[in-house]
């Protein structure tokens, strides 16, 4: 008896559909059965698109029967974060106010995945408006559980996608990341994720009206895929990358850059900024470093990354200043208690004046230059996505100590988003029954180097998922 189809990788699923090994309808039905089995236990998929997914799959099967060439993701189902439009489906942002905000068109990354043959099978949960915290809890849909331990957060804000991928409800998830939102849930749930360079994937963030957002939202937010394996992540990357006239930020850069001479140098920083790191996370970084050394990389322990604390301060001040004018309205949309996380930031960091903001923009460029120089010497950087194992749900919204702890934990994600460079999160194994992982950061537009190194780690340390959701109980 063969394994259920949902256990196959995205690459295997697409190949089987293209070669008539399985039908696309069979593949979708297998995933819908898996959703029915496990989603009630983890609450990751919020809007199940069963009938339209079956219809899309049936069209794929008819095209194959007619001899048409199918795309690289033929028949492969994927989840889509509640903030990313899917035509004809509400884009709720997890908020009651937007329950009926039906999308008129697919978001650009959704359209690119569909053009490659992939099938959206459901929307996925996220913190309300992305702003309610790191934990995936929304006003409309409630809490998403970590499949490894329901008493711990799956991370966020793309936590619904990470859980769906980890539990086999879909082989691919489409999230987004402006400071760790695909990488942190990837680490907490034991899957892989890619935050691309700014300008690598085309997007259009004019969701609630005709106006474009400010510079922070333009430059920090990137769409990013999640998958169970690095090979599947690479497949999604190759589909999502490109240009589109609706996004003048997206640039026509080759998917793979020129080979680097000699062994690739990897800087290792287990404790960015020296603010502390959990022993399990330090062990994950060491395991990944050993794997890369075994694969022929030149692994170099370095003192620290460039200007971390200065970058964190600039990131916070720029984002708060951009956000401040809309905060009174947004605060009311976040629902009961959903405003605590951002309210803490607004109280702690006053908006900058016009003169201060202009100076901050210069600081931003200066920090990006420092990182470009660092990555010129070390084409890759290995470090944690989050400096602790998964924490309790809502820690960041509980009080100032919890907010500071979570903000510190995600610091390398925050800074690498700020400088616009790519990063791949990859698992390294289990510690006390919970997944551990690292991120591999690269030069701008060298996602290929990050993916190559992540594959070397995966080849030596293994893949952790799919998993069945585990019951509550002690870790270990």
Tab-separated table of C-alpha atoms in Angstrom:
chain	number	residue	atom	x	y	z
A	1	UNK	CA	0.000	0.000	0.000
A	2	UNK	CA	1.493	3.333	-1.050
A	3	UNK	CA	1.857	6.286	1.301
A	4	UNK	CA	-0.831	8.974	1.129
A	5	UNK	CA	-0.194	11.454	-1.665
A	6	UNK	CA	0.037	14.368	0.774
A	7	UNK	CA	3.270	12.905	2.158
A	8	UNK	CA	5.055	13.432	-1.169
A	9	UNK	CA	7.235	16.480	-1.678
A	10	UNK	CA	6.001	19.272	-3.928
A	11	UNK	CA	8.618	18.291	-6.498
A	12	UNK	CA	7.417	14.682	-6.479
A	13	UNK	CA	3.772	15.709	-6.621
A	14	UNK	CA	4.281	17.935	-9.673
A	15	UNK	CA	6.307	15.268	-11.483
A	16	UNK	CA	3.638	12.634	-10.800
A	17	UNK	CA	0.892	14.904	-12.132
A	18	UNK	CA	2.871	15.836	-15.239
A	19	UNK	CA	3.654	12.187	-16.064
A	20	UNK	CA	0.131	10.895	-15.299
A	21	UNK	CA	1.357	8.927	-12.305
A	22	UNK	CA	-1.500	10.509	-10.358
A	23	UNK	CA	-4.317	12.865	-11.230
A	24	UNK	CA	-4.373	16.419	-9.922
A	25	UNK	CA	-7.858	15.771	-8.517
A	26	UNK	CA	-6.549	12.781	-6.538
A	27	UNK	CA	-3.777	14.967	-5.187
A	28	UNK	CA	-6.123	17.725	-4.053
A	29	UNK	CA	-8.518	15.220	-2.484
A	30	UNK	CA	-5.658	13.672	-0.524
A	31	UNK	CA	-4.772	17.063	0.936
A	32	UNK	CA	-8.391	17.926	1.670
A	33	UNK	CA	-8.684	14.663	3.608
A	34	UNK	CA	-5.533	15.564	5.536
A	35	UNK	CA	-6.939	19.021	6.304
A	36	UNK	CA	-10.156	17.455	7.593
A	37	UNK	CA	-8.094	15.116	9.784
A	38	UNK	CA	-5.619	17.521	11.405
A	39	UNK	CA	-6.797	21.104	10.983
A	40	UNK	CA	-9.335	20.867	13.836
A	41	UNK	CA	-6.379	20.152	16.125
A	42	UNK	CA	-4.092	22.986	14.996
A	43	UNK	CA	-6.388	25.611	13.408
A	44	UNK	CA	-3.964	26.642	10.674
A	45	UNK	CA	-6.177	26.712	7.567
A	46	UNK	CA	-8.877	29.354	7.924
A	47	UNK	CA	-10.782	29.265	4.618
A	48	UNK	CA	-10.761	25.899	2.827
A	49	UNK	CA	-11.146	26.342	-0.934
A	50	UNK	CA	-12.261	22.776	-1.615
A	51	UNK	CA	-14.553	23.140	-4.623
A	52	UNK	CA	-12.474	25.671	-6.498
A	53	UNK	CA	-9.315	23.633	-5.800
A	54	UNK	CA	-10.996	20.536	-7.242
A	55	UNK	CA	-12.115	22.560	-10.262
A	56	UNK	CA	-8.568	23.874	-10.816
A	57	UNK	CA	-7.228	20.337	-10.516
A	58	UNK	CA	-9.777	18.991	-12.992
A	59	UNK	CA	-8.667	21.631	-15.521
A	60	UNK	CA	-5.082	20.498	-15.015
A	61	UNK	CA	-6.074	16.896	-15.695
A	62	UNK	CA	-7.940	17.908	-18.860
A	63	UNK	CA	-4.942	19.857	-20.096
A	64	UNK	CA	-2.667	16.873	-19.521
A	65	UNK	CA	-5.118	14.564	-21.342
A	66	UNK	CA	-5.092	17.004	-24.274
A	67	UNK	CA	-1.302	16.786	-24.475
A	68	UNK	CA	-0.590	20.284	-23.183
A	69	UNK	CA	2.658	20.952	-21.375
A	70	UNK	CA	2.110	21.510	-17.675
A	71	UNK	CA	4.014	23.876	-15.406
A	72	UNK	CA	6.704	23.065	-12.841
A	73	UNK	CA	4.147	23.067	-9.996
A	74	UNK	CA	1.391	21.204	-11.840
A	75	UNK	CA	-1.388	20.299	-9.424
A	76	UNK	CA	0.585	21.179	-6.270
A	77	UNK	CA	-1.613	22.683	-3.540
A	78	UNK	CA	-0.483	25.663	-1.488
A	79	UNK	CA	-1.834	27.764	1.356
A	80	UNK	CA	-1.981	31.556	1.267
A	81	UNK	CA	-1.696	33.877	4.246
A	82	UNK	CA	-4.888	35.759	5.143
A	83	UNK	CA	-3.211	39.058	4.140
A	84	UNK	CA	-2.522	37.969	0.552
A	85	UNK	CA	-5.396	38.206	-1.960
A	86	UNK	CA	-6.814	35.186	-3.763
A	87	UNK	CA	-9.361	36.197	-6.393
A	88	UNK	CA	-12.947	35.692	-5.275
A	89	UNK	CA	-12.028	34.936	-1.645
A	90	UNK	CA	-12.141	37.367	1.305
A	91	UNK	CA	-8.756	38.798	2.312
A	92	UNK	CA	-9.660	39.130	5.974
A	93	UNK	CA	-6.314	39.975	7.614
A	94	UNK	CA	-7.832	37.932	10.455
A	95	UNK	CA	-10.017	40.930	11.413
A	96	UNK	CA	-13.767	41.041	11.818
A	97	UNK	CA	-13.867	44.349	9.926
A	98	UNK	CA	-12.575	42.668	6.754
A	99	UNK	CA	-14.565	39.432	6.940
A	100	UNK	CA	-16.237	40.234	3.599
A	101	UNK	CA	-13.359	41.984	1.787
A	102	UNK	CA	-13.477	39.795	-1.328
A	103	UNK	CA	-10.369	40.038	-3.517
A	104	UNK	CA	-10.932	41.198	-7.088
A	105	UNK	CA	-7.707	39.611	-8.338
A	106	UNK	CA	-4.908	37.326	-7.236
A	107	UNK	CA	-1.899	38.922	-5.599
A	108	UNK	CA	1.142	38.819	-7.875
A	109	UNK	CA	2.829	35.885	-6.075
A	110	UNK	CA	-0.437	33.913	-6.064
A	111	UNK	CA	-0.793	34.568	-9.786
A	112	UNK	CA	2.778	33.417	-10.447
A	113	UNK	CA	2.284	30.187	-8.508
A	114	UNK	CA	-1.010	29.506	-10.283
A	115	UNK	CA	0.588	30.204	-13.673
A	116	UNK	CA	3.118	27.474	-12.806
A	117	UNK	CA	0.239	25.058	-12.167
A	118	UNK	CA	-0.055	25.289	-8.381
A	119	UNK	CA	-3.500	25.278	-6.765
A	120	UNK	CA	-4.518	27.467	-3.800
A	121	UNK	CA	-6.213	25.126	-1.335
A	122	UNK	CA	-6.891	27.523	1.529
A	123	UNK	CA	-6.110	30.710	3.367
A	124	UNK	CA	-3.965	30.409	6.495
A	125	UNK	CA	-4.086	32.047	9.889
A	126	UNK	CA	-1.974	34.981	11.082
A	127	UNK	CA	-1.986	37.563	13.885
A	128	UNK	CA	-4.773	40.105	13.387
A	129	UNK	CA	-3.708	42.618	10.714
A	130	UNK	CA	-0.199	41.070	11.044
A	131	UNK	CA	0.203	43.543	13.930
A	132	UNK	CA	-1.205	41.747	16.970
A	133	UNK	CA	2.110	40.063	17.831
A	134	UNK	CA	4.420	37.235	16.829
A	135	UNK	CA	2.014	34.505	17.936
A	136	UNK	CA	-0.498	33.408	15.302
A	137	UNK	CA	-3.781	34.458	16.880
A	138	UNK	CA	-6.431	36.385	14.966
A	139	UNK	CA	-9.663	38.064	15.972
A	140	UNK	CA	-11.610	36.090	13.364
A	141	UNK	CA	-10.049	32.653	13.638
A	142	UNK	CA	-8.439	32.331	17.064
A	143	UNK	CA	-5.150	30.621	17.952
A	144	UNK	CA	-3.046	28.343	15.765
A	145	UNK	CA	-1.264	25.579	17.693
A	146	UNK	CA	2.312	24.430	17.282
A	147	UNK	CA	2.045	20.801	16.050
A	148	UNK	CA	5.049	19.759	18.140
A	149	UNK	CA	3.542	21.068	21.387
A	150	UNK	CA	0.149	22.814	21.549
A	151	UNK	CA	1.199	24.822	24.590
A	152	UNK	CA	3.844	26.691	22.587
A	153	UNK	CA	3.525	29.233	19.802
A	154	UNK	CA	4.047	28.196	16.167
A	155	UNK	CA	5.519	31.658	15.627
A	156	UNK	CA	4.330	34.202	13.133
A	157	UNK	CA	3.183	36.106	11.479
A	158	UNK	CA	3.102	33.365	8.812
A	159	UNK	CA	2.403	30.721	11.452
A	160	UNK	CA	-0.648	29.260	9.720
A	161	UNK	CA	1.394	28.439	6.622
A	162	UNK	CA	4.219	26.909	8.669
A	163	UNK	CA	1.803	24.640	10.561
A	164	UNK	CA	-0.076	23.653	7.396
A	165	UNK	CA	3.183	22.681	5.690
A	166	UNK	CA	4.599	20.919	8.755
A	167	UNK	CA	1.485	18.749	9.180
A	168	UNK	CA	1.052	17.827	5.519
A	169	UNK	CA	-2.007	19.938	4.763
A	170	UNK	CA	-0.055	21.485	1.888
A	171	UNK	CA	3.508	21.034	0.630
A	172	UNK	CA	3.949	24.779	0.086
A	173	UNK	CA	2.831	27.891	1.932
A	174	UNK	CA	2.924	31.490	0.760
A	175	UNK	CA	3.706	33.864	3.613
A	176	UNK	CA	5.483	37.181	3.889
A	177	UNK	CA	8.315	38.517	6.015
A	178	UNK	CA	9.359	41.956	7.246
A	179	UNK	CA	11.425	40.852	10.225
A	180	UNK	CA	11.178	37.081	10.596
A	181	UNK	CA	7.590	36.256	9.695
A	182	UNK	CA	8.428	33.186	7.591
A	183	UNK	CA	11.739	32.299	9.249
A	184	UNK	CA	10.606	32.230	12.888
A	185	UNK	CA	7.609	29.931	12.303
A	186	UNK	CA	9.838	27.779	10.112
A	187	UNK	CA	12.239	27.329	13.045
A	188	UNK	CA	9.421	26.720	15.540
A	189	UNK	CA	7.593	24.206	13.305
A	190	UNK	CA	10.539	22.373	11.730
A	191	UNK	CA	10.189	23.459	8.096
A	192	UNK	CA	12.217	25.513	5.619
A	193	UNK	CA	11.484	29.060	4.467
A	194	UNK	CA	12.941	31.732	2.204
A	195	UNK	CA	12.967	35.470	2.758
A	196	UNK	CA	14.149	36.830	-0.595
A	197	UNK	CA	16.141	39.955	-1.334
A	198	UNK	CA	14.157	43.154	-1.564
A	199	UNK	CA	13.248	43.402	-5.261
A	200	UNK	CA	13.559	39.678	-6.057
A	201	UNK	CA	9.813	38.830	-6.046
A	202	UNK	CA	7.302	41.256	-7.585
A	203	UNK	CA	4.426	42.307	-5.337
A	204	UNK	CA	1.751	44.980	-5.059
A	205	UNK	CA	0.809	45.949	-1.526
A	206	UNK	CA	-2.034	48.300	-2.477
A	207	UNK	CA	-4.632	46.029	-0.911
A	208	UNK	CA	-6.974	48.412	0.893
A	209	UNK	CA	-6.957	51.266	-1.625
A	210	UNK	CA	-5.152	52.909	-4.566
A	211	UNK	CA	-2.296	54.440	-2.572
A	212	UNK	CA	1.098	52.810	-2.112
A	213	UNK	CA	2.461	52.466	1.444
A	214	UNK	CA	5.432	54.388	2.799
A	215	UNK	CA	9.123	53.519	2.450
A	216	UNK	CA	9.268	51.040	5.344
A	217	UNK	CA	6.399	48.962	3.989
A	218	UNK	CA	7.817	49.220	0.484
A	219	UNK	CA	11.292	48.051	1.450
A	220	UNK	CA	10.835	45.698	4.402
A	221	UNK	CA	7.942	43.452	3.364
A	222	UNK	CA	8.732	40.541	1.048
A	223	UNK	CA	6.607	37.559	0.119
A	224	UNK	CA	8.254	34.243	0.900
A	225	UNK	CA	7.548	30.524	0.502
A	226	UNK	CA	7.631	27.798	3.151
A	227	UNK	CA	8.223	24.112	2.384
A	228	UNK	CA	9.282	20.884	4.035
A	229	UNK	CA	12.472	20.575	1.963
A	230	UNK	CA	15.003	22.938	0.458
A	231	UNK	CA	14.434	21.424	-2.997
A	232	UNK	CA	10.760	22.410	-2.810
A	233	UNK	CA	11.738	25.853	-1.549
A	234	UNK	CA	14.024	26.289	-4.564
A	235	UNK	CA	11.240	25.233	-6.917
A	236	UNK	CA	8.911	27.874	-5.453
A	237	UNK	CA	11.699	30.480	-5.549
A	238	UNK	CA	12.270	29.919	-9.258
A	239	UNK	CA	8.561	30.428	-9.949
A	240	UNK	CA	8.111	33.500	-7.731
A	241	UNK	CA	11.193	35.405	-8.931
A	242	UNK	CA	10.924	37.818	-11.840
A	243	UNK	CA	9.637	41.214	-12.862
A	244	UNK	CA	6.228	42.770	-13.308
A	245	UNK	CA	5.299	46.290	-14.477
A	246	UNK	CA	3.086	46.674	-11.399
A	247	UNK	CA	6.171	46.523	-9.193
A	248	UNK	CA	9.038	48.779	-10.312
A	249	UNK	CA	11.099	47.497	-7.352
A	250	UNK	CA	11.438	44.041	-8.918
A	251	UNK	CA	14.615	43.710	-10.953
A	252	UNK	CA	15.634	41.219	-13.680
A	253	UNK	CA	18.449	39.450	-11.848
A	254	UNK	CA	19.455	35.869	-12.815
A	255	UNK	CA	18.186	33.120	-10.534
A	256	UNK	CA	21.739	31.868	-10.059
A	257	UNK	CA	24.794	34.127	-9.868
A	258	UNK	CA	28.338	33.507	-10.957
A	259	UNK	CA	30.190	30.731	-9.095
A	260	UNK	CA	32.474	32.026	-6.370
A	261	UNK	CA	36.177	31.158	-6.464
A	262	UNK	CA	37.424	28.588	-3.952
A	263	UNK	CA	35.423	27.366	-0.973
A	264	UNK	CA	32.622	29.756	0.007
A	265	UNK	CA	33.334	31.549	3.277
A	266	UNK	CA	30.614	31.378	5.941
A	267	UNK	CA	30.644	33.725	8.934
A	268	UNK	CA	29.138	32.126	12.050
A	269	UNK	CA	27.465	34.257	14.724
A	270	UNK	CA	25.455	32.246	17.244
A	271	UNK	CA	24.705	35.200	19.556
A	272	UNK	CA	24.164	38.358	17.461
A	273	UNK	CA	24.952	41.461	19.469
A	274	UNK	CA	25.936	39.383	22.488
A	275	UNK	CA	22.437	39.621	23.974
A	276	UNK	CA	22.221	35.934	24.826
A	277	UNK	CA	21.270	32.687	23.116
A	278	UNK	CA	19.663	29.498	24.431
A	279	UNK	CA	21.983	26.468	24.564
A	280	UNK	CA	19.703	24.477	22.227
A	281	UNK	CA	19.866	27.246	19.607
A	282	UNK	CA	23.629	27.588	20.006
A	283	UNK	CA	23.821	23.841	19.464
A	284	UNK	CA	21.750	24.139	16.283
A	285	UNK	CA	24.117	26.778	14.908
A	286	UNK	CA	27.099	24.567	15.761
A	287	UNK	CA	25.488	21.534	14.095
A	288	UNK	CA	24.836	23.554	10.933
A	289	UNK	CA	28.396	24.918	10.984
A	290	UNK	CA	29.770	21.382	11.241
A	291	UNK	CA	27.543	20.287	8.354
A	292	UNK	CA	28.749	23.141	6.164
A	293	UNK	CA	32.366	22.417	7.061
A	294	UNK	CA	31.822	18.791	6.073
A	295	UNK	CA	30.340	19.992	2.764
A	296	UNK	CA	33.509	21.931	1.943
A	297	UNK	CA	32.599	25.436	3.071
A	298	UNK	CA	35.175	27.620	4.824
A	299	UNK	CA	33.439	28.156	8.154
A	300	UNK	CA	34.702	31.161	10.136
A	301	UNK	CA	33.708	32.169	13.667
A	302	UNK	CA	33.438	35.971	13.674
A	303	UNK	CA	32.926	38.419	16.520
A	304	UNK	CA	29.560	39.826	15.435
A	305	UNK	CA	27.410	41.142	12.612
A	306	UNK	CA	27.647	44.823	11.623
A	307	UNK	CA	25.895	47.535	13.641
A	308	UNK	CA	23.145	45.332	15.060
A	309	UNK	CA	21.884	47.571	17.854
A	310	UNK	CA	22.016	50.670	15.668
A	311	UNK	CA	20.018	48.863	12.991
A	312	UNK	CA	17.405	47.692	15.493
A	313	UNK	CA	16.940	51.252	16.743
A	314	UNK	CA	16.638	52.668	13.221
A	315	UNK	CA	14.197	49.928	12.172
A	316	UNK	CA	11.979	50.693	15.168
A	317	UNK	CA	12.005	54.459	14.717
A	318	UNK	CA	11.355	54.352	10.963
A	319	UNK	CA	8.481	51.894	11.235
A	320	UNK	CA	6.829	53.682	14.171
A	321	UNK	CA	7.091	57.040	12.395
A	322	UNK	CA	5.479	55.645	9.262
A	323	UNK	CA	2.774	53.902	11.252
A	324	UNK	CA	1.908	56.675	13.733
A	325	UNK	CA	-0.619	58.645	11.599
A	326	UNK	CA	-2.859	55.599	11.110
A	327	UNK	CA	-2.484	54.121	14.603
A	328	UNK	CA	-5.687	55.584	16.119
A	329	UNK	CA	-7.774	53.926	13.390
A	330	UNK	CA	-5.779	50.684	13.225
A	331	UNK	CA	-5.908	50.278	16.992
A	332	UNK	CA	-9.698	50.001	16.872
A	333	UNK	CA	-9.483	47.290	14.188
A	334	UNK	CA	-7.212	45.006	16.198
A	335	UNK	CA	-9.954	43.776	18.510
A	336	UNK	CA	-9.913	43.198	22.241
A	337	UNK	CA	-6.310	43.003	23.440
A	338	UNK	CA	-4.913	42.862	19.910
A	339	UNK	CA	-3.402	46.316	20.248
A	340	UNK	CA	-1.045	45.527	23.138
A	341	UNK	CA	1.988	44.548	21.067
A	342	UNK	CA	2.060	47.641	18.850
A	343	UNK	CA	0.874	49.933	21.650
A	344	UNK	CA	3.998	49.024	23.586
A	345	UNK	CA	6.185	49.979	20.634
A	346	UNK	CA	4.326	53.251	20.101
A	347	UNK	CA	4.691	54.206	23.770
A	348	UNK	CA	8.366	53.276	23.894
A	349	UNK	CA	9.444	54.867	20.588
A	350	UNK	CA	8.137	58.338	19.722
A	351	UNK	CA	7.726	59.187	16.018
A	352	UNK	CA	10.662	61.020	14.460
A	353	UNK	CA	10.445	64.616	13.290
A	354	UNK	CA	10.892	65.337	9.585
A	355	UNK	CA	14.551	66.223	10.112
A	356	UNK	CA	15.119	63.129	12.237
A	357	UNK	CA	13.394	60.927	9.685
A	358	UNK	CA	15.626	62.198	6.883
A	359	UNK	CA	18.668	61.427	9.027
A	360	UNK	CA	17.293	57.940	9.728
A	361	UNK	CA	16.966	57.289	6.003
A	362	UNK	CA	20.652	58.121	5.631
A	363	UNK	CA	21.455	55.804	8.539
A	364	UNK	CA	19.493	53.052	6.787
A	365	UNK	CA	21.647	53.392	3.673
A	366	UNK	CA	24.827	53.488	5.751
A	367	UNK	CA	23.901	50.266	7.569
A	368	UNK	CA	23.088	48.562	4.269
A	369	UNK	CA	26.553	49.578	3.041
A	370	UNK	CA	28.187	48.112	6.158
A	371	UNK	CA	26.381	44.830	5.568
A	372	UNK	CA	27.339	44.786	1.880
A	373	UNK	CA	30.981	45.165	2.899
A	374	UNK	CA	30.632	42.399	5.505
A	375	UNK	CA	29.045	40.043	2.972
A	376	UNK	CA	31.729	40.911	0.442
A	377	UNK	CA	34.218	39.338	2.856
A	378	UNK	CA	31.863	36.536	3.930
A	379	UNK	CA	29.331	35.660	1.188
A	380	UNK	CA	27.212	33.741	3.712
A	381	UNK	CA	26.280	34.265	7.357
A	382	UNK	CA	25.033	31.469	9.621
A	383	UNK	CA	23.005	32.339	12.713
A	384	UNK	CA	19.699	31.771	14.519
A	385	UNK	CA	16.279	32.843	13.275
A	386	UNK	CA	15.187	33.102	16.905
A	387	UNK	CA	17.580	32.791	19.825
A	388	UNK	CA	15.274	30.571	21.913
A	389	UNK	CA	13.195	27.453	21.344
A	390	UNK	CA	9.450	28.081	20.813
A	391	UNK	CA	8.005	30.269	23.574
A	392	UNK	CA	4.534	30.406	25.104
A	393	UNK	CA	1.728	31.928	23.004
A	394	UNK	CA	1.341	35.681	23.342
A	395	UNK	CA	4.489	36.278	25.396
A	396	UNK	CA	5.267	39.419	23.371
A	397	UNK	CA	1.896	40.986	24.232
A	398	UNK	CA	1.883	40.149	27.934
A	399	UNK	CA	4.111	42.918	29.268
A	400	UNK	CA	7.225	44.929	28.471
A	401	UNK	CA	9.541	42.121	29.629
A	402	UNK	CA	7.856	39.650	27.293
A	403	UNK	CA	7.933	42.093	24.386
A	404	UNK	CA	11.633	42.781	24.953
A	405	UNK	CA	12.423	39.068	25.167
A	406	UNK	CA	10.694	38.295	21.886
A	407	UNK	CA	12.155	41.362	20.183
A	408	UNK	CA	15.626	40.265	21.254
A	409	UNK	CA	15.005	36.696	20.127
A	410	UNK	CA	14.182	37.756	16.562
A	411	UNK	CA	16.944	40.363	16.294
A	412	UNK	CA	18.915	38.787	13.452
A	413	UNK	CA	15.720	38.459	11.404
A	414	UNK	CA	14.857	42.105	12.037
A	415	UNK	CA	18.256	43.372	10.939
A	416	UNK	CA	18.522	41.202	7.823
A	417	UNK	CA	15.082	42.405	6.720
A	418	UNK	CA	16.235	45.970	7.348
A	419	UNK	CA	19.232	45.569	5.032
A	420	UNK	CA	17.211	43.716	2.378
A	421	UNK	CA	19.338	40.587	2.013
A	422	UNK	CA	18.094	37.020	1.426
A	423	UNK	CA	17.926	34.324	4.078
A	424	UNK	CA	16.881	30.673	4.172
A	425	UNK	CA	15.653	29.046	7.373
A	426	UNK	CA	16.436	25.323	7.581
A	427	UNK	CA	15.874	22.769	10.370
A	428	UNK	CA	18.806	21.138	12.139
A	429	UNK	CA	17.041	18.503	14.265
A	430	UNK	CA	15.243	18.198	17.603
A	431	UNK	CA	16.171	19.329	21.104
A	432	UNK	CA	13.974	18.187	23.981
A	433	UNK	CA	11.392	17.079	21.445
A	434	UNK	CA	11.126	20.473	19.744
A	435	UNK	CA	12.480	21.500	16.333
A	436	UNK	CA	15.635	23.589	16.107
A	437	UNK	CA	16.966	25.423	13.112
A	438	UNK	CA	19.128	28.193	11.721
A	439	UNK	CA	19.071	30.796	9.006
A	440	UNK	CA	21.644	31.222	6.279
A	441	UNK	CA	21.934	34.824	5.095
A	442	UNK	CA	23.562	35.868	1.825
A	443	UNK	CA	24.557	38.750	-0.373
A	444	UNK	CA	21.741	40.635	-2.091
A	445	UNK	CA	20.242	38.555	-4.927
A	446	UNK	CA	22.324	35.494	-4.047
A	447	UNK	CA	19.423	33.353	-2.898
A	448	UNK	CA	21.124	30.571	-4.830
A	449	UNK	CA	24.064	30.538	-2.414
A	450	UNK	CA	21.699	30.474	0.585
A	451	UNK	CA	19.701	27.611	-0.906
A	452	UNK	CA	22.835	25.639	-1.805
A	453	UNK	CA	24.152	25.937	1.748
A	454	UNK	CA	20.760	25.118	3.277
A	455	UNK	CA	20.599	21.993	1.114
A	456	UNK	CA	24.042	20.968	2.374
A	457	UNK	CA	22.779	21.304	5.957
A	458	UNK	CA	19.584	19.401	5.161
A	459	UNK	CA	21.487	16.602	3.409
A	460	UNK	CA	23.507	16.013	6.572
A	461	UNK	CA	20.942	16.724	9.297
A	462	UNK	CA	17.710	15.570	7.684
A	463	UNK	CA	14.097	16.685	7.171
A	464	UNK	CA	11.767	16.820	10.209
A	465	UNK	CA	8.310	16.920	8.647
A	466	UNK	CA	5.523	16.043	7.917
A	467	UNK	CA	4.357	15.286	11.449
A	468	UNK	CA	1.068	14.473	13.129
A	469	UNK	CA	0.039	17.074	15.711
A	470	UNK	CA	1.178	16.014	19.147
A	471	UNK	CA	-0.954	16.141	22.301
A	472	UNK	CA	-0.223	18.479	25.159
A	473	UNK	CA	2.399	17.248	27.570
A	474	UNK	CA	5.997	17.793	28.649
A	475	UNK	CA	8.584	18.310	25.930
A	476	UNK	CA	11.226	15.659	25.607
